[in-house]
Amino acid sequence: MYAVIRTGGKQYRVEPGDVLVVEKLGGEPGADVAFADVLMLGDGAAVTIGAPVVEGAAVNATLIETRKGEKVRIFKKTRRKGYRRTRGHRQPETVLRVTSITGAGKTAAWDGVVDLTPKALLDAKARNLKAVVASLEAAAPAAALAEAPVKAKAPAKAKAAPVEATEAAPAEKPAAKKAAPKKAAAKKTDAE
């Protein structure tokens, strides 16, 4: 089952389980959002078209995050006049997960679990940016972030049996590497 909804002046075709990026909506992560502007419902060959909306139809979604979109650069130039201006803009947007569609006497629901991990955190983990991951996890509520399973490291191969320290011969620390000596600058002569 699918539906066509209207929000933010745009139309979207959605199915249960879809991730949807729309214009900014109010609400906190984890909040339920209901769309009553359902323009069309489809279920196989059966299609219900609204005039302008389908009566009694609704699409429910869960708000995952509100973030800024991709940067758009605005560059103005007047040739031969020395006029150049660069501006930028990032549109606020909301990420939703569609959970159910109801209408025309039928209901289609998504049976998965909504993960509230923001995209910025997923991107930082994928790029292995440990400092950014730590700051994002500290800023986000701990209950909202689903911890990904951490791969266990394989045990290191045993090199040699360790020598135990006794009272007569205490254990020695390994010698630290010394820095390489700096090269002396070439001496200048009077001819140069």
PDB file of C-alpha atoms in Angstrom:
ATOM      1  CA  MET A   1       0.000   0.000   0.000  1.00  0.00           C
ATOM      2  CA  TYR A   2       1.278   3.484  -0.830  1.00  0.00           C
ATOM      3  CA  ALA A   3       0.069   7.067  -0.455  1.00  0.00           C
ATOM      4  CA  VAL A   4       0.798  10.472  -1.924  1.00  0.00           C
ATOM      5  CA  ILE A   5       0.937  13.162   0.767  1.00  0.00           C
ATOM      6  CA  ARG A   6       1.405  16.915   0.710  1.00  0.00           C
ATOM      7  CA  THR A   7       3.646  18.753   3.174  1.00  0.00           C
ATOM      8  CA  GLY A   8       5.778  21.861   2.909  1.00  0.00           C
ATOM      9  CA  GLY A   9       4.294  22.732  -0.488  1.00  0.00           C
ATOM     10  CA  LYS A  10       5.582  19.491  -2.019  1.00  0.00           C
ATOM     11  CA  GLN A  11       4.116  16.056  -2.714  1.00  0.00           C
ATOM     12  CA  TYR A  12       5.725  12.768  -1.682  1.00  0.00           C
ATOM     13  CA  ARG A  13       4.905   9.155  -2.565  1.00  0.00           C
ATOM     14  CA  VAL A  14       5.418   7.082   0.593  1.00  0.00           C
ATOM     15  CA  GLU A  15       5.132   3.481   1.739  1.00  0.00           C
ATOM     16  CA  PRO A  16       5.382   2.075   5.272  1.00  0.00           C
ATOM     17  CA  GLY A  17       9.060   1.927   6.304  1.00  0.00           C
ATOM     18  CA  ASP A  18      10.240   4.730   3.990  1.00  0.00           C
ATOM     19  CA  VAL A  19      12.678   7.360   5.253  1.00  0.00           C
ATOM     20  CA  LEU A  20      11.446  10.778   4.176  1.00  0.00           C
ATOM     21  CA  VAL A  21      13.235  14.162   4.205  1.00  0.00           C
ATOM     22  CA  VAL A  22      10.754  17.073   4.235  1.00  0.00           C
ATOM     23  CA  GLU A  23      10.670  20.776   5.051  1.00  0.00           C
ATOM     24  CA  LYS A  24      11.192  21.530   8.749  1.00  0.00           C
ATOM     25  CA  LEU A  25       8.404  20.348  11.074  1.00  0.00           C
ATOM     26  CA  GLY A  26       8.072  21.063  14.786  1.00  0.00           C
ATOM     27  CA  GLY A  27       8.712  18.321  17.325  1.00  0.00           C
ATOM     28  CA  GLU A  28      11.385  16.435  19.208  1.00  0.00           C
ATOM     29  CA  PRO A  29      13.117  13.251  18.007  1.00  0.00           C
ATOM     30  CA  GLY A  30      10.837  10.279  18.614  1.00  0.00           C
ATOM     31  CA  ALA A  31       7.625  12.304  18.275  1.00  0.00           C
ATOM     32  CA  ASP A  32       4.758  10.943  16.172  1.00  0.00           C
ATOM     33  CA  VAL A  33       3.685  13.019  13.163  1.00  0.00           C
ATOM     34  CA  ALA A  34       0.366  12.537  11.350  1.00  0.00           C
ATOM     35  CA  PHE A  35      -0.324  13.783   7.818  1.00  0.00           C
ATOM     36  CA  ALA A  36      -3.983  14.334   6.968  1.00  0.00           C
ATOM     37  CA  ASP A  37      -3.319  15.790   3.496  1.00  0.00           C
ATOM     38  CA  VAL A  38      -3.408  12.427   1.696  1.00  0.00           C
ATOM     39  CA  LEU A  39      -3.979  13.130  -1.993  1.00  0.00           C
ATOM     40  CA  MET A  40      -4.029   9.531  -3.230  1.00  0.00           C
ATOM     41  CA  LEU A  41      -4.028   5.968  -1.896  1.00  0.00           C
ATOM     42  CA  GLY A  42      -2.918   2.954  -3.882  1.00  0.00           C
ATOM     43  CA  ASP A  43      -3.080  -0.761  -3.179  1.00  0.00           C
ATOM     44  CA  GLY A  44      -2.111  -2.816  -6.204  1.00  0.00           C
ATOM     45  CA  ALA A  45      -4.615  -2.064  -8.995  1.00  0.00           C
ATOM     46  CA  ALA A  46      -7.028  -0.269  -6.614  1.00  0.00           C
ATOM     47  CA  VAL A  47      -6.334   3.469  -6.577  1.00  0.00           C
ATOM     48  CA  THR A  48      -8.299   6.060  -4.583  1.00  0.00           C
ATOM     49  CA  ILE A  49      -7.865   9.669  -5.700  1.00  0.00           C
ATOM     50  CA  GLY A  50      -8.998  12.481  -3.417  1.00  0.00           C
ATOM     51  CA  ALA A  51     -10.826  15.632  -4.354  1.00  0.00           C
ATOM     52  CA  PRO A  52      -8.536  17.281  -3.162  1.00  0.00           C
ATOM     53  CA  VAL A  53      -7.804  14.881  -0.257  1.00  0.00           C
ATOM     54  CA  VAL A  54      -8.953  11.349   0.541  1.00  0.00           C
ATOM     55  CA  GLU A  55     -11.494  11.494   3.394  1.00  0.00           C
ATOM     56  CA  GLY A  56     -10.468   9.581   6.530  1.00  0.00           C
ATOM     57  CA  ALA A  57      -6.990   8.744   5.240  1.00  0.00           C
ATOM     58  CA  ALA A  58      -3.885   9.409   7.309  1.00  0.00           C
ATOM     59  CA  VAL A  59      -0.175   8.710   7.163  1.00  0.00           C
ATOM     60  CA  ASN A  60       1.692   8.341  10.453  1.00  0.00           C
ATOM     61  CA  ALA A  61       5.448   8.814  10.824  1.00  0.00           C
ATOM     62  CA  THR A  62       8.086   9.081  13.546  1.00  0.00           C
ATOM     63  CA  LEU A  63      10.377  12.116  13.621  1.00  0.00           C
ATOM     64  CA  ILE A  64      14.023  11.003  13.584  1.00  0.00           C
ATOM     65  CA  GLU A  65      15.872  14.327  13.499  1.00  0.00           C
ATOM     66  CA  THR A  66      15.733  17.965  12.461  1.00  0.00           C
ATOM     67  CA  ARG A  67      18.902  19.131  10.734  1.00  0.00           C
ATOM     68  CA  LYS A  68      20.315  21.510   8.164  1.00  0.00           C
ATOM     69  CA  GLY A  69      20.368  20.400   4.533  1.00  0.00           C
ATOM     70  CA  GLU A  70      23.171  20.600   2.031  1.00  0.00           C
ATOM     71  CA  LYS A  71      24.812  23.980   1.511  1.00  0.00           C
ATOM     72  CA  VAL A  72      23.741  26.005  -1.520  1.00  0.00           C
ATOM     73  CA  ARG A  73      26.213  28.634  -2.726  1.00  0.00           C
ATOM     74  CA  ILE A  74      24.948  31.892  -4.216  1.00  0.00           C
ATOM     75  CA  PHE A  75      27.542  33.705  -6.315  1.00  0.00           C
ATOM     76  CA  LYS A  76      26.906  37.095  -7.957  1.00  0.00           C
ATOM     77  CA  LYS A  77      29.281  38.796 -10.331  1.00  0.00           C
ATOM     78  CA  THR A  78      29.211  41.809 -12.619  1.00  0.00           C
ATOM     79  CA  ARG A  79      31.947  41.513 -15.174  1.00  0.00           C
ATOM     80  CA  ARG A  80      34.513  44.251 -15.603  1.00  0.00           C
ATOM     81  CA  LYS A  81      33.203  46.080 -12.519  1.00  0.00           C
ATOM     82  CA  GLY A  82      35.020  44.228  -9.726  1.00  0.00           C
ATOM     83  CA  TYR A  83      31.702  43.163  -8.134  1.00  0.00           C
ATOM     84  CA  ARG A  84      31.720  39.659  -6.619  1.00  0.00           C
ATOM     85  CA  ARG A  85      29.559  38.406  -3.748  1.00  0.00           C
ATOM     86  CA  THR A  86      29.337  34.880  -2.346  1.00  0.00           C
ATOM     87  CA  ARG A  87      26.631  33.781   0.062  1.00  0.00           C
ATOM     88  CA  GLY A  88      25.520  30.408   1.326  1.00  0.00           C
ATOM     89  CA  HIS A  89      22.296  28.869   2.590  1.00  0.00           C
ATOM     90  CA  ARG A  90      21.384  25.653   4.410  1.00  0.00           C
ATOM     91  CA  GLN A  91      17.679  24.870   4.490  1.00  0.00           C
ATOM     92  CA  PRO A  92      16.377  23.285   7.723  1.00  0.00           C
ATOM     93  CA  GLU A  93      14.834  19.877   7.099  1.00  0.00           C
ATOM     94  CA  THR A  94      13.194  17.072   9.061  1.00  0.00           C
ATOM     95  CA  VAL A  95      13.892  13.358   8.630  1.00  0.00           C
ATOM     96  CA  LEU A  96      10.895  11.046   9.146  1.00  0.00           C
ATOM     97  CA  ARG A  97      10.275   7.287   9.113  1.00  0.00           C
ATOM     98  CA  VAL A  98       6.801   6.388   7.795  1.00  0.00           C
ATOM     99  CA  THR A  99       5.232   3.868  10.188  1.00  0.00           C
ATOM    100  CA  SER A 100       1.673   3.351   8.898  1.00  0.00           C
ATOM    101  CA  ILE A 101      -0.851   4.288   6.233  1.00  0.00           C
ATOM    102  CA  THR A 102      -4.572   4.190   6.983  1.00  0.00           C
ATOM    103  CA  GLY A 103      -7.430   4.790   4.558  1.00  0.00           C
ATOM    104  CA  ALA A 104     -10.107   3.273   2.304  1.00  0.00           C
ATOM    105  CA  GLY A 105     -10.882   0.686   4.996  1.00  0.00           C
ATOM    106  CA  LYS A 106      -7.322  -0.705   4.971  1.00  0.00           C
ATOM    107  CA  THR A 107      -4.232  -0.259   7.117  1.00  0.00           C
ATOM    108  CA  ALA A 108      -0.614  -0.960   6.249  1.00  0.00           C
ATOM    109  CA  ALA A 109       1.944  -0.774   9.057  1.00  0.00           C
ATOM    110  CA  TRP A 110       5.712  -1.076   9.215  1.00  0.00           C
ATOM    111  CA  ASP A 111       6.823  -3.707  11.727  1.00  0.00           C
ATOM    112  CA  GLY A 112      10.412  -2.464  12.206  1.00  0.00           C
ATOM    113  CA  VAL A 113      11.965  -0.427  15.004  1.00  0.00           C
ATOM    114  CA  VAL A 114      12.726   3.264  14.410  1.00  0.00           C
ATOM    115  CA  ASP A 115      16.414   4.066  14.984  1.00  0.00           C
ATOM    116  CA  LEU A 116      16.817   7.655  16.230  1.00  0.00           C
ATOM    117  CA  THR A 117      20.558   7.912  15.502  1.00  0.00           C
ATOM    118  CA  PRO A 118      21.165  11.217  13.669  1.00  0.00           C
ATOM    119  CA  LYS A 119      22.883  11.262  10.290  1.00  0.00           C
ATOM    120  CA  ALA A 120      25.784  13.369  11.562  1.00  0.00           C
ATOM    121  CA  LEU A 121      26.665  10.661  14.097  1.00  0.00           C
ATOM    122  CA  LEU A 122      26.385   7.884  11.487  1.00  0.00           C
ATOM    123  CA  ASP A 123      28.644   9.833   9.116  1.00  0.00           C
ATOM    124  CA  ALA A 124      31.211  10.474  11.865  1.00  0.00           C
ATOM    125  CA  LYS A 125      31.266   6.777  12.804  1.00  0.00           C
ATOM    126  CA  ALA A 126      31.681   5.779   9.157  1.00  0.00           C
ATOM    127  CA  ARG A 127      34.650   8.151   8.801  1.00  0.00           C
ATOM    128  CA  ASN A 128      36.124   6.962  12.148  1.00  0.00           C
ATOM    129  CA  LEU A 129      36.171  10.477  13.650  1.00  0.00           C
ATOM    130  CA  LYS A 130      36.413   9.554  17.321  1.00  0.00           C
ATOM    131  CA  ALA A 131      36.470  13.108  18.686  1.00  0.00           C
ATOM    132  CA  VAL A 132      33.383  14.105  16.690  1.00  0.00           C
ATOM    133  CA  VAL A 133      31.557  10.913  17.709  1.00  0.00           C
ATOM    134  CA  ALA A 134      32.318  11.599  21.373  1.00  0.00           C
ATOM    135  CA  SER A 135      31.057  15.187  21.169  1.00  0.00           C
ATOM    136  CA  LEU A 136      27.863  14.188  19.321  1.00  0.00           C
ATOM    137  CA  GLU A 137      27.124  11.372  21.748  1.00  0.00           C
ATOM    138  CA  ALA A 138      27.630  13.734  24.692  1.00  0.00           C
ATOM    139  CA  ALA A 139      25.273  16.300  23.144  1.00  0.00           C
ATOM    140  CA  ALA A 140      22.529  13.800  22.221  1.00  0.00           C
ATOM    141  CA  PRO A 141      20.378  12.104  24.859  1.00  0.00           C
ATOM    142  CA  ALA A 142      21.747   8.683  25.743  1.00  0.00           C
ATOM    143  CA  ALA A 143      18.342   6.989  25.472  1.00  0.00           C
ATOM    144  CA  ALA A 144      17.801   8.236  21.927  1.00  0.00           C
ATOM    145  CA  LEU A 145      21.017   6.782  20.519  1.00  0.00           C
ATOM    146  CA  ALA A 146      21.003   3.094  19.720  1.00  0.00           C
ATOM    147  CA  GLU A 147      24.416   1.631  20.353  1.00  0.00           C
ATOM    148  CA  ALA A 148      25.805  -0.318  17.423  1.00  0.00           C
ATOM    149  CA  PRO A 149      27.425  -3.636  18.283  1.00  0.00           C
ATOM    150  CA  VAL A 150      31.178  -3.235  18.562  1.00  0.00           C
ATOM    151  CA  LYS A 151      33.359  -5.805  16.848  1.00  0.00           C
ATOM    152  CA  ALA A 152      35.624  -7.644  19.256  1.00  0.00           C
ATOM    153  CA  LYS A 153      39.291  -7.517  18.369  1.00  0.00           C
ATOM    154  CA  ALA A 154      41.014 -10.815  17.713  1.00  0.00           C
ATOM    155  CA  PRO A 155      43.441 -11.767  20.472  1.00  0.00           C
ATOM    156  CA  ALA A 156      47.047 -10.967  19.666  1.00  0.00           C
ATOM    157  CA  LYS A 157      49.360 -13.887  18.975  1.00  0.00           C
ATOM    158  CA  ALA A 158      51.576 -14.844  21.875  1.00  0.00           C
ATOM    159  CA  LYS A 159      55.182 -13.907  21.121  1.00  0.00           C
ATOM    160  CA  ALA A 160      57.143 -15.441  23.953  1.00  0.00           C
ATOM    161  CA  ALA A 161      56.432 -16.422  27.494  1.00  0.00           C
ATOM    162  CA  PRO A 162      56.721 -13.340  29.707  1.00  0.00           C
ATOM    163  CA  VAL A 163      59.556 -13.325  32.229  1.00  0.00           C
ATOM    164  CA  GLU A 164      58.277 -12.692  35.707  1.00  0.00           C
ATOM    165  CA  ALA A 165      60.077 -10.130  37.850  1.00  0.00           C
ATOM    166  CA  THR A 166      61.654 -11.357  41.013  1.00  0.00           C
ATOM    167  CA  GLU A 167      62.995  -9.480  43.978  1.00  0.00           C
ATOM    168  CA  ALA A 168      66.596  -9.964  42.840  1.00  0.00           C
ATOM    169  CA  ALA A 169      66.006  -8.818  39.253  1.00  0.00           C
ATOM    170  CA  PRO A 170      63.235  -6.220  38.911  1.00  0.00           C
ATOM    171  CA  ALA A 171      61.507  -5.857  35.537  1.00  0.00           C
ATOM    172  CA  GLU A 172      63.115  -3.322  33.233  1.00  0.00           C
ATOM    173  CA  LYS A 173      61.186  -0.858  31.170  1.00  0.00           C
ATOM    174  CA  PRO A 174      61.818  -0.993  27.432  1.00  0.00           C
ATOM    175  CA  ALA A 175      64.179   1.720  26.281  1.00  0.00           C
ATOM    176  CA  ALA A 176      62.444   4.697  24.707  1.00  0.00           C
ATOM    177  CA  LYS A 177      63.459   5.595  21.161  1.00  0.00           C
ATOM    178  CA  LYS A 178      65.675   8.610  20.867  1.00  0.00           C
ATOM    179  CA  ALA A 179      64.889  11.343  18.405  1.00  0.00           C
ATOM    180  CA  ALA A 180      67.131  11.517  15.375  1.00  0.00           C
ATOM    181  CA  PRO A 181      69.702  14.305  15.612  1.00  0.00           C
ATOM    182  CA  LYS A 182      68.969  17.397  13.556  1.00  0.00           C
ATOM    183  CA  LYS A 183      71.121  18.072  10.560  1.00  0.00           C
ATOM    184  CA  ALA A 184      73.386  21.052  10.820  1.00  0.00           C
ATOM    185  CA  ALA A 185      72.703  23.864   8.384  1.00  0.00           C
ATOM    186  CA  ALA A 186      75.278  24.316   5.652  1.00  0.00           C
ATOM    187  CA  LYS A 187      77.805  26.993   6.480  1.00  0.00           C
ATOM    188  CA  LYS A 188      77.740  30.078   4.306  1.00  0.00           C
ATOM    189  CA  THR A 189      80.936  31.262   2.782  1.00  0.00           C
ATOM    190  CA  ASP A 190      81.914  34.774   1.874  1.00  0.00           C
ATOM    191  CA  ALA A 191      81.605  33.953  -1.820  1.00  0.00           C
ATOM    192  CA  GLU A 192      77.887  33.352  -1.485  1.00  0.00           C
TER     193      GLU A 192
END
